[in-house]
Amino acid sequence: MSGDRTNLLGLARAELETFVSERLGAKPFRARQLMKWIYRRGAADFSVMSDLQREFRARLSEVAQISVPQIVTTQVSSDGTRKWMLRMDEVQGIETVYIPEPDRGTLCISSQVGCAMDCSFCATAQQGFNRNLSVAEIVGQVWLAQRELAGPHAAGPPGAGPHAAGPPLAGRPAAGSPAAGLPATETRADGRTITNIVFMGMGEPLANYRNVVPAMRIFLDDLGYDLSRRRVTLSTSGLVPQIYKLAEECNVALAVSLHAPNDELRNELVPINRKHPIGELLRACWHYLDTQNGRSITFEYVMLDGVNDKPEHARQLVRLMKGRPAKLNLIPFNIFPGTRYRRSPTAAILRFRDILNEHGIIATTRRTRGDDIDAACGQLAGRVNDRTLVRLGSKLPNARGEARVR
Ligand code: SAH
C-alpha cells in the first residue's frame, strides 16, 4: 500500500538519516546519497539510483516513496513565464510560477491552499482559505519545476515525462496552452535553471511556519537545493511574533508587504495591521536584520490608483524608512476579476519612486511578468474550497469599529 510508505521528499537530513538507520539498518551516508538523487538529480524512482545496491533499493521501495504533487495544467506566457496548477485533492489546486530572466530564474511558490489574510487587493484572498501545505507539497513545487524545466532527459520515473499532466480537477476543464514543443529553457552559467526561490505565491508563509521553515532548510541544504540565504526570500504580510521566531531559527531574505505608509490606510488594505501595526512590524524587521546580520529588507508596495500612490504617501514612507536598511519595491497593481482597484498610471509610479530616491531611499519598480496567463503578483487564485467562516477583515474591526465591506 503506497499510503503506508514514508514520503522521503521534504524529510530533513537528520530525519532521513534516522529513517535509513532505524527502518533499514543502513549507515547515515545512505541518506546523503538519497538526498543527492532526490534534489540534485530529480529522481522519483529508487530503481534509477545506480550507486545503491539492488537489494537496498528493493527494501527502500517497500517502505518509502518519493511522492510529488501532480500537475493539472501548464501555461506559458509570451514573456516565457510559466505557471503550473498542481492538484491538492479532487477539487483543489495551487499555483507555482517560474520567471526566467537573463541572469536568474525565479521560482515563486505557494505555502497554503488559499490565504486567510484577506488583503483587499489580492486575488488569492478572494478565494478564501482551505489548509496549509505540507513540507513535501512545498518542496515538491521546486522538485516539479526543476523536472519540467530540465526537459525530457531528466532522471525520473518512466512515463513521468516533462510534460505529463494529470487529469483535470473536478468541475474545471483543463485550461492553458499545452506545454509540448516549448523552447528549451536556458541554463545559466552556474548550471542552474532555478537560481532563486520566493514565497510569493498563494498563502501567508508565516501562518504555515511549521512546514515552511523545514522546506526552507532543504532549499539551503548543500545536499538539497544548495541555495544561498540571499536567494531564498520569504514574503510576509506582517505576522510579527513569527518574524521574531524566524530570526532565531532560519536565515533567509525577508520581504514585507507594506503597501501603506500609515496605519489608517494599512488597516484597510492589510487587515493583519489592526493586530500588528506598522511601528510594531518595523521593530520586528530591524530586529530580524540585527539578529541575522542581514543587509536589508525589501518592502513591497502595490501601486493602487488614487489610494496609496500620492506624493504625500511617498513622503510618509520617507519618514518611516530614512536611514534604515530598507529597499522599496513598487509593484504596479495587477488587475483581477471583481476588484475595485485600478493600477496607478506609470507617471504616478515614477513620481513616487523619484520622491523616495531623492531622499536616499532605494526604490525600484517591479516589472510585471506573466500577466497574460494570470501569473503576475496577486493574480494567483488556484482552486480553493473556502473553509473560513469569517473573513479576517471582519474579525478585526478597524478603529471606527467597522468591518470592511467587500
Ligand atoms: N502572503 C505573502 C506572500 C504572497 S503575495 C505576502 O503578503 O507577502 C506576494 C506579493 O504580491 C505581496 O507583496 C502581495 O501583497 C502582492 N500582491 C498581492 N496582490 C497583488 C496585486 N493584485 N497586484 C500586485 N501585487 C499584488
GROMACS .gro file of C-alpha atoms and ligand atoms in nm:
model
  432
    1MET     CA    1   0.000   0.000   0.000
    2SER     CA    2   0.163   0.323  -0.115
    3GLY     CA    3  -0.018   0.517   0.160
    4ASP     CA    4   0.185   0.335   0.426
    5ARG     CA    5   0.518   0.421   0.271
    6THR     CA    6   0.708   0.718   0.408
    7ASN     CA    7   0.744   1.007   0.166
    8LEU     CA    8   1.116   1.093   0.163
    9LEU     CA    9   1.055   1.425  -0.014
   10GLY     CA   10   1.081   1.703   0.242
   11LEU     CA   11   1.247   1.500   0.518
   12ALA     CA   12   1.525   1.695   0.685
   13ARG     CA   13   1.874   1.547   0.654
   14ALA     CA   14   1.868   1.427   1.017
   15GLU     CA   15   1.521   1.274   0.973
   16LEU     CA   16   1.633   1.088   0.664
   17GLU     CA   17   1.942   0.957   0.844
   18THR     CA   18   1.722   0.829   1.127
   19PHE     CA   19   1.487   0.671   0.876
   20VAL     CA   20   1.757   0.478   0.689
   21SER     CA   21   1.922   0.359   1.006
   22GLU     CA   22   1.607   0.265   1.201
   23ARG     CA   23   1.393   0.127   0.920
   24LEU     CA   24   1.665  -0.017   0.700
   25GLY     CA   25   1.963  -0.068   0.929
   26ALA     CA   26   2.177   0.138   0.689
   27LYS     CA   27   2.460   0.383   0.751
   28PRO     CA   28   2.383   0.758   0.762
   29PHE     CA   29   2.575   0.824   0.440
   30ARG     CA   30   2.297   0.641   0.256
   31ALA     CA   31   2.074   0.933   0.348
   32ARG     CA   32   2.318   1.172   0.184
   33GLN     CA   33   2.319   0.961  -0.132
   34LEU     CA   34   1.941   0.962  -0.135
   35MET     CA   35   1.924   1.341  -0.095
   36LYS     CA   36   2.157   1.390  -0.391
   37TRP     CA   37   1.936   1.169  -0.604
   38ILE     CA   38   1.614   1.333  -0.496
   39TYR     CA   39   1.712   1.701  -0.514
   40ARG     CA   40   2.016   1.729  -0.740
   41ARG     CA   41   1.913   1.470  -0.996
   42GLY     CA   42   1.537   1.492  -0.956
   43ALA     CA   43   1.483   1.119  -0.912
   44ALA     CA   44   1.143   0.991  -0.803
   45ASP     CA   45   1.214   0.625  -0.854
   46PHE     CA   46   1.461   0.420  -0.649
   47SER     CA   47   1.541   0.200  -0.949
   48VAL     CA   48   1.747   0.475  -1.115
   49MET     CA   49   1.972   0.516  -0.810
   50SER     CA   50   2.260   0.320  -0.956
   51ASP     CA   51   2.508   0.367  -0.669
   52LEU     CA   52   2.274   0.198  -0.422
   53GLN     CA   53   2.273  -0.182  -0.401
   54ARG     CA   54   1.987  -0.353  -0.576
   55GLU     CA   55   1.876  -0.520  -0.254
   56PHE     CA   56   1.876  -0.190  -0.063
   57ARG     CA   57   1.670  -0.026  -0.338
   58ALA     CA   58   1.418  -0.308  -0.326
   59ARG     CA   59   1.378  -0.271   0.051
   60LEU     CA   60   1.354   0.105   0.016
   61SER     CA   61   1.067   0.079  -0.228
   62GLU     CA   62   0.876  -0.136   0.020
   63VAL     CA   63   0.887   0.121   0.299
   64ALA     CA   64   0.944   0.453   0.124
   65GLN     CA   65   0.839   0.658  -0.175
   66ILE     CA   66   0.916   0.991  -0.337
   67SER     CA   67   0.575   1.139  -0.390
   68VAL     CA   68   0.530   1.474  -0.566
   69PRO     CA   69   0.214   1.674  -0.645
   70GLN     CA   70   0.054   1.618  -0.981
   71ILE     CA   71   0.043   1.886  -1.249
   72VAL     CA   72  -0.307   1.970  -1.367
   73THR     CA   73  -0.225   2.244  -1.619
   74THR     CA   74   0.079   2.424  -1.756
   75GLN     CA   75   0.054   2.771  -1.906
   76VAL     CA   76   0.329   2.963  -2.082
   77SER     CA   77   0.329   3.340  -2.114
   78SER     CA   78   0.452   3.526  -2.420
   79ASP     CA   79   0.738   3.652  -2.199
   80GLY     CA   80   0.848   3.298  -2.107
   81THR     CA   81   0.691   3.296  -1.759
   82ARG     CA   82   0.534   2.958  -1.680
   83LYS     CA   83   0.255   2.877  -1.443
   84TRP     CA   84   0.163   2.533  -1.318
   85MET     CA   85  -0.153   2.440  -1.136
   86LEU     CA   86  -0.087   2.149  -0.901
   87ARG     CA   87  -0.351   1.912  -0.772
   88MET     CA   88  -0.402   1.911  -0.396
   89ASP     CA   89  -0.709   1.688  -0.397
   90GLU     CA   90  -1.011   1.616  -0.618
   91VAL     CA   91  -1.126   1.976  -0.632
   92GLN     CA   92  -0.841   2.197  -0.521
   93GLY     CA   93  -0.528   2.329  -0.686
   94ILE     CA   94  -0.242   2.563  -0.603
   95GLU     CA   95  -0.018   2.758  -0.839
   96THR     CA   96   0.359   2.782  -0.889
   97VAL     CA   97   0.523   3.031  -1.126
   98TYR     CA   98   0.865   3.031  -1.294
   99ILE     CA   99   1.003   3.365  -1.410
  100PRO     CA  100   1.308   3.343  -1.638
  101GLU     CA  101   1.542   3.640  -1.670
  102PRO     CA  102   1.883   3.659  -1.839
  103ASP     CA  103   2.076   3.650  -1.512
  104ARG     CA  104   1.844   3.445  -1.294
  105GLY     CA  105   1.547   3.210  -1.282
  106THR     CA  106   1.300   3.274  -1.002
  107LEU     CA  107   1.051   3.019  -0.878
  108CYS     CA  108   0.753   3.170  -0.699
  109ILE     CA  109   0.597   2.908  -0.473
  110SER     CA  110   0.280   2.874  -0.264
  111SER     CA  111   0.262   2.791   0.106
  112GLN     CA  112  -0.112   2.739   0.158
  113VAL     CA  113  -0.424   2.638  -0.034
  114GLY     CA  114  -0.573   2.988  -0.048
  115CYS     CA  115  -0.498   3.252   0.214
  116ALA     CA  116  -0.673   3.379   0.525
  117MET     CA  117  -0.506   3.721   0.545
  118ASP     CA  118  -0.786   3.888   0.350
  119CYS     CA  119  -0.580   4.166   0.187
  120SER     CA  120  -0.831   4.370  -0.010
  121PHE     CA  121  -0.625   4.399  -0.333
  122CYS     CA  122  -0.520   4.033  -0.370
  123ALA     CA  123  -0.691   3.771  -0.586
  124THR     CA  124  -0.584   3.484  -0.360
  125ALA     CA  125  -0.767   3.647  -0.067
  126GLN     CA  126  -1.094   3.633  -0.259
  127GLN     CA  127  -1.066   3.255  -0.277
  128GLY     CA  128  -1.060   3.216   0.099
  129PHE     CA  129  -0.851   2.958   0.280
  130ASN     CA  130  -0.856   2.582   0.299
  131ARG     CA  131  -0.537   2.441   0.451
  132ASN     CA  132  -0.161   2.461   0.497
  133LEU     CA  133   0.065   2.282   0.252
  134SER     CA  134   0.286   2.005   0.391
  135VAL     CA  135   0.666   2.023   0.369
  136ALA     CA  136   0.654   1.774   0.080
  137GLU     CA  137   0.395   1.984  -0.104
  138ILE     CA  138   0.611   2.295  -0.067
  139VAL     CA  139   0.938   2.126  -0.164
  140GLY     CA  140   0.751   1.931  -0.433
  141GLN     CA  141   0.684   2.256  -0.622
  142VAL     CA  142   1.059   2.307  -0.665
  143TRP     CA  143   1.116   1.940  -0.749
  144LEU     CA  144   0.846   1.953  -1.019
  145ALA     CA  145   0.955   2.285  -1.167
  146GLN     CA  146   1.312   2.160  -1.190
  147ARG     CA  147   1.197   1.846  -1.369
  148GLU     CA  148   0.969   2.038  -1.607
  149LEU     CA  149   1.240   2.290  -1.690
  150ALA     CA  150   1.510   2.026  -1.737
  151GLY     CA  151   1.345   1.877  -2.042
  152PRO     CA  152   1.298   1.517  -2.146
  153HIS     CA  153   1.634   1.379  -2.027
  154ALA     CA  154   1.595   1.442  -1.656
  155ALA     CA  155   1.610   1.145  -1.420
  156GLY     CA  156   1.262   1.035  -1.328
  157PRO     CA  157   1.016   0.751  -1.337
  158PRO     CA  158   0.927   0.609  -1.675
  159GLY     CA  159   0.621   0.786  -1.808
  160ALA     CA  160   0.661   1.091  -1.589
  161GLY     CA  161   0.793   1.286  -1.882
  162PRO     CA  162   0.850   1.656  -1.859
  163HIS     CA  163   0.505   1.744  -1.978
  164ALA     CA  164   0.295   1.472  -1.820
  165ALA     CA  165  -0.028   1.622  -1.696
  166GLY     CA  166  -0.275   1.474  -1.454
  167PRO     CA  167  -0.650   1.469  -1.503
  168PRO     CA  168  -0.834   1.800  -1.469
  169LEU     CA  169  -0.971   1.897  -1.129
  170ALA     CA  170  -1.335   1.805  -1.079
  171GLY     CA  171  -1.562   2.068  -1.227
  172ARG     CA  172  -1.285   2.256  -1.401
  173PRO     CA  173  -1.182   2.196  -1.760
  174ALA     CA  174  -0.807   2.175  -1.819
  175ALA     CA  175  -0.718   2.526  -1.927
  176GLY     CA  176  -0.395   2.673  -2.052
  177SER     CA  177  -0.176   2.633  -2.351
  178PRO     CA  178  -0.023   2.290  -2.394
  179ALA     CA  179   0.338   2.280  -2.283
  180ALA     CA  180   0.465   2.048  -2.555
  181GLY     CA  181   0.707   2.197  -2.804
  182LEU     CA  182   0.839   2.464  -2.569
  183PRO     CA  183   1.172   2.617  -2.648
  184ALA     CA  184   1.448   2.474  -2.428
  185THR     CA  185   1.488   2.669  -2.106
  186GLU     CA  186   1.814   2.850  -2.070
  187THR     CA  187   2.051   2.716  -1.812
  188ARG     CA  188   2.267   2.983  -1.654
  189ALA     CA  189   2.642   2.994  -1.612
  190ASP     CA  190   2.637   2.800  -1.286
  191GLY     CA  191   2.431   2.527  -1.448
  192ARG     CA  192   2.115   2.613  -1.260
  193THR     CA  193   1.773   2.681  -1.402
  194ILE     CA  194   1.621   2.786  -1.070
  195THR     CA  195   1.854   3.034  -0.901
  196ASN     CA  196   1.606   3.197  -0.661
  197ILE     CA  197   1.302   3.079  -0.466
  198VAL     CA  198   1.045   3.326  -0.336
  199PHE     CA  199   0.741   3.259  -0.117
  200MET     CA  200   0.524   3.499  -0.316
  201GLY     CA  201   0.266   3.256  -0.447
  202MET     CA  202  -0.059   3.168  -0.272
  203GLY     CA  203  -0.075   3.186   0.105
  204GLU     CA  204   0.090   3.354   0.403
  205PRO     CA  205   0.412   3.158   0.467
  206LEU     CA  206   0.448   3.267   0.831
  207ALA     CA  207   0.098   3.135   0.902
  208ASN     CA  208   0.234   2.794   0.799
  209TYR     CA  209   0.559   2.835   0.992
  210ARG     CA  210   0.575   2.469   1.097
  211ASN     CA  211   0.610   2.345   0.738
  212VAL     CA  212   0.766   2.647   0.567
  213VAL     CA  213   1.080   2.653   0.784
  214PRO     CA  214   1.175   2.285   0.722
  215ALA     CA  215   1.112   2.340   0.349
  216MET     CA  216   1.347   2.641   0.352
  217ARG     CA  217   1.613   2.432   0.525
  218ILE     CA  218   1.602   2.193   0.230
  219PHE     CA  219   1.637   2.485  -0.012
  220LEU     CA  220   1.951   2.595   0.179
  221ASP     CA  221   2.100   2.249   0.249
  222ASP     CA  222   2.400   2.173   0.028
  223LEU     CA  223   2.257   1.826  -0.031
  224GLY     CA  224   1.920   1.982  -0.105
  225TYR     CA  225   1.886   2.274  -0.346
  226ASP     CA  226   2.201   2.437  -0.209
  227LEU     CA  227   2.082   2.798  -0.248
  228SER     CA  228   2.246   3.082  -0.061
  229ARG     CA  229   2.037   3.255   0.204
  230ARG     CA  230   2.010   3.564  -0.013
  231ARG     CA  231   1.838   3.363  -0.285
  232VAL     CA  232   1.556   3.230  -0.071
  233THR     CA  233   1.301   3.501   0.010
  234LEU     CA  234   1.009   3.476   0.246
  235SER     CA  235   0.743   3.739   0.183
  236THR     CA  236   0.500   3.816   0.466
  237SER     CA  237   0.203   4.042   0.523
  238GLY     CA  238   0.344   4.105   0.872
  239LEU     CA  239   0.297   3.829   1.131
  240VAL     CA  240   0.513   3.994   1.396
  241PRO     CA  241   0.557   3.708   1.651
  242GLN     CA  242   0.666   3.471   1.373
  243ILE     CA  243   0.920   3.725   1.242
  244TYR     CA  244   1.087   3.720   1.586
  245LYS     CA  245   1.078   3.341   1.586
  246LEU     CA  246   1.222   3.318   1.236
  247ALA     CA  247   1.507   3.549   1.338
  248GLU     CA  248   1.618   3.280   1.584
  249GLU     CA  249   1.566   2.977   1.364
  250CYS     CA  250   1.631   3.028   0.995
  251ASN     CA  251   1.840   3.267   0.794
  252VAL     CA  252   1.675   3.378   0.469
  253ALA     CA  253   1.594   3.707   0.296
  254LEU     CA  254   1.282   3.880   0.422
  255ALA     CA  255   1.031   4.075   0.214
  256VAL     CA  256   0.744   4.254   0.383
  257SER     CA  257   0.417   4.353   0.218
  258LEU     CA  258   0.384   4.708   0.347
  259HIS     CA  259   0.153   4.871   0.087
  260ALA     CA  260   0.069   5.176   0.301
  261PRO     CA  261   0.273   5.437   0.491
  262ASN     CA  262   0.026   5.487   0.778
  263ASP     CA  263  -0.188   5.264   0.998
  264GLU     CA  264  -0.521   5.405   0.890
  265LEU     CA  265  -0.465   5.309   0.529
  266ARG     CA  266  -0.280   4.984   0.605
  267ASN     CA  267  -0.565   4.874   0.832
  268GLU     CA  268  -0.790   4.883   0.525
  269LEU     CA  269  -0.552   4.718   0.278
  270VAL     CA  270  -0.382   4.460   0.502
  271PRO     CA  271  -0.619   4.370   0.790
  272ILE     CA  272  -0.347   4.200   0.999
  273ASN     CA  273  -0.218   4.555   1.056
  274ARG     CA  274  -0.505   4.606   1.304
  275LYS     CA  275  -0.336   4.346   1.522
  276HIS     CA  276   0.027   4.431   1.447
  277PRO     CA  277   0.052   4.798   1.341
  278ILE     CA  278   0.335   4.945   1.133
  279GLY     CA  279   0.553   5.056   1.429
  280GLU     CA  280   0.550   4.707   1.579
  281LEU     CA  281   0.610   4.548   1.239
  282LEU     CA  282   0.911   4.767   1.160
  283ARG     CA  283   1.066   4.698   1.502
  284ALA     CA  284   1.041   4.326   1.426
  285CYS     CA  285   1.202   4.385   1.084
  286TRP     CA  286   1.504   4.572   1.222
  287HIS     CA  287   1.543   4.307   1.493
  288TYR     CA  288   1.542   4.040   1.221
  289LEU     CA  289   1.825   4.211   1.034
  290ASP     CA  290   2.029   4.267   1.351
  291THR     CA  291   1.995   3.906   1.461
  292GLN     CA  292   2.074   3.763   1.120
  293ASN     CA  293   2.337   4.008   1.015
  294GLY     CA  294   2.128   4.072   0.705
  295ARG     CA  295   2.182   4.356   0.461
  296SER     CA  296   1.835   4.494   0.405
  297ILE     CA  297   1.468   4.416   0.395
  298THR     CA  298   1.259   4.458   0.083
  299PHE     CA  299   0.927   4.630   0.141
  300GLU     CA  300   0.666   4.555  -0.123
  301TYR     CA  301   0.430   4.835  -0.210
  302VAL     CA  302   0.147   4.774  -0.457
  303MET     CA  303   0.060   5.090  -0.651
  304LEU     CA  304  -0.316   5.148  -0.632
  305ASP     CA  305  -0.452   5.439  -0.831
  306GLY     CA  306  -0.570   5.721  -0.604
  307VAL     CA  307  -0.539   5.504  -0.290
  308ASN     CA  308  -0.174   5.489  -0.177
  309ASP     CA  309   0.015   5.647  -0.467
  310LYS     CA  310   0.011   6.019  -0.385
  311PRO     CA  311   0.327   6.228  -0.322
  312GLU     CA  312   0.217   6.267   0.038
  313HIS     CA  313   0.228   5.888   0.080
  314ALA     CA  314   0.582   5.880  -0.061
  315ARG     CA  315   0.686   6.148   0.189
  316GLN     CA  316   0.533   5.947   0.476
  317LEU     CA  317   0.728   5.645   0.358
  318VAL     CA  318   1.048   5.850   0.359
  319ARG     CA  319   0.987   5.932   0.725
  320LEU     CA  320   0.941   5.563   0.808
  321MET     CA  321   1.243   5.438   0.615
  322LYS     CA  322   1.502   5.716   0.626
  323GLY     CA  323   1.839   5.585   0.740
  324ARG     CA  324   1.708   5.228   0.764
  325PRO     CA  325   1.839   4.924   0.572
  326ALA     CA  326   1.532   4.912   0.352
  327LYS     CA  327   1.455   4.876  -0.017
  328LEU     CA  328   1.117   4.970  -0.158
  329ASN     CA  329   0.978   4.753  -0.434
  330LEU     CA  330   0.693   4.928  -0.612
  331ILE     CA  331   0.457   4.678  -0.773
  332PRO     CA  332   0.212   4.803  -1.036
  333PHE     CA  333  -0.125   4.664  -0.928
  334ASN     CA  334  -0.232   4.360  -1.127
  335ILE     CA  335  -0.597   4.361  -1.202
  336PHE     CA  336  -0.825   4.058  -1.148
  337PRO     CA  337  -1.198   4.000  -1.194
  338GLY     CA  338  -1.416   4.169  -0.935
  339THR     CA  339  -1.156   4.408  -0.793
  340ARG     CA  340  -1.246   4.768  -0.720
  341TYR     CA  341  -0.885   4.886  -0.755
  342ARG     CA  342  -0.704   5.024  -1.058
  343ARG     CA  343  -0.332   5.033  -1.138
  344SER     CA  344  -0.160   5.368  -1.080
  345PRO     CA  345  -0.063   5.541  -1.405
  346THR     CA  346   0.305   5.499  -1.495
  347ALA     CA  347   0.368   5.872  -1.439
  348ALA     CA  348   0.238   5.845  -1.080
  349ILE     CA  349   0.458   5.541  -1.013
  350LEU     CA  350   0.769   5.717  -1.149
  351ARG     CA  351   0.696   6.030  -0.948
  352PHE     CA  352   0.651   5.822  -0.634
  353ARG     CA  353   0.980   5.643  -0.700
  354ASP     CA  354   1.161   5.973  -0.764
  355ILE     CA  355   1.047   6.121  -0.432
  356LEU     CA  356   1.184   5.814  -0.250
  357ASN     CA  357   1.511   5.819  -0.445
  358GLU     CA  358   1.560   6.192  -0.391
  359HIS     CA  359   1.551   6.125  -0.017
  360GLY     CA  360   1.808   5.848  -0.037
  361ILE     CA  361   1.565   5.556  -0.027
  362ILE     CA  362   1.634   5.281  -0.277
  363ALA     CA  363   1.316   5.217  -0.471
  364THR     CA  364   1.268   5.000  -0.776
  365THR     CA  365   0.964   4.923  -0.986
  366ARG     CA  366   0.882   4.558  -1.035
  367ARG     CA  367   0.830   4.467  -1.397
  368THR     CA  368   0.504   4.284  -1.446
  369ARG     CA  369   0.562   3.932  -1.572
  370GLY     CA  370   0.322   3.669  -1.696
  371ASP     CA  371   0.005   3.877  -1.669
  372ASP     CA  372  -0.133   3.728  -1.994
  373ILE     CA  373  -0.166   3.395  -1.809
  374ASP     CA  374  -0.273   3.549  -1.474
  375ALA     CA  375   0.064   3.459  -1.323
  376ALA     CA  376   0.161   3.807  -1.203
  377CYS     CA  377   0.179   3.914  -0.835
  378GLY     CA  378  -0.155   3.883  -0.665
  379GLN     CA  379  -0.325   3.711  -0.958
  380LEU     CA  380  -0.278   3.355  -0.836
  381ALA     CA  381  -0.610   3.206  -0.749
  382GLY     CA  382  -0.575   2.832  -0.798
  383ARG     CA  383  -0.880   2.643  -0.691
  384VAL     CA  384  -0.973   2.672  -0.324
  385ASN     CA  385  -1.256   2.523  -0.124
  386ASP     CA  386  -1.301   2.804   0.130
  387ARG     CA  387  -1.333   2.682   0.490
  388THR     CA  388  -1.320   3.019   0.665
  389LEU     CA  389  -1.642   3.120   0.830
  390VAL     CA  390  -1.545   3.480   0.898
  391ARG     CA  391  -1.302   3.691   0.697
  392LEU     CA  392  -1.009   3.842   0.886
  393GLY     CA  393  -1.114   4.191   0.775
  394SER     CA  394  -1.446   4.139   0.954
  395LYS     CA  395  -1.294   3.965   1.255
  396LEU     CA  396  -1.052   4.251   1.325
  397PRO     CA  397  -1.266   4.568   1.316
  398ASN     CA  398  -1.085   4.892   1.233
  399ALA     CA  399  -1.050   5.192   1.467
  400ARG     CA  400  -1.404   5.304   1.392
  401GLY     CA  401  -1.530   4.959   1.482
  402GLU     CA  402  -1.624   4.891   1.120
  403ALA     CA  403  -1.560   4.567   0.943
  404ARG     CA  404  -1.460   4.601   0.582
  405VAL     CA  405  -1.741   4.582   0.331
  406ARG     CA  406  -1.637   4.367   0.036
  407SAH     N1  407   0.126   3.647   0.179
  407SAH     C1  408   0.257   3.692   0.144
  407SAH     C2  409   0.309   3.639   0.010
  407SAH     C3  410   0.218   3.639  -0.111
  407SAH     S1  411   0.189   3.779  -0.210
  407SAH     C4  412   0.264   3.842   0.148
  407SAH     O1  413   0.161   3.905   0.171
  407SAH     O2  414   0.371   3.898   0.135
  407SAH     C5  415   0.329   3.833  -0.294
  407SAH     C6  416   0.322   3.987  -0.317
  407SAH     O3  417   0.226   4.025  -0.418
  407SAH     C7  418   0.280   4.059  -0.192
  407SAH     O4  419   0.358   4.173  -0.170
  407SAH     C8  420   0.138   4.098  -0.224
  407SAH     O5  421   0.093   4.199  -0.143
  407SAH     C9  422   0.149   4.133  -0.371
  407SAH     N2  423   0.018   4.142  -0.436
  407SAH    C10  424  -0.097   4.086  -0.396
  407SAH     N3  425  -0.198   4.117  -0.481
  407SAH    C11  426  -0.145   4.195  -0.576
  407SAH    C12  427  -0.198   4.253  -0.695
  407SAH     N4  428  -0.325   4.237  -0.730
  407SAH     N5  429  -0.114   4.325  -0.773
  407SAH    C13  430   0.017   4.337  -0.741
  407SAH     N6  431   0.072   4.281  -0.632
  407SAH    C14  432  -0.007   4.210  -0.550
   0.00000   0.00000   0.00000
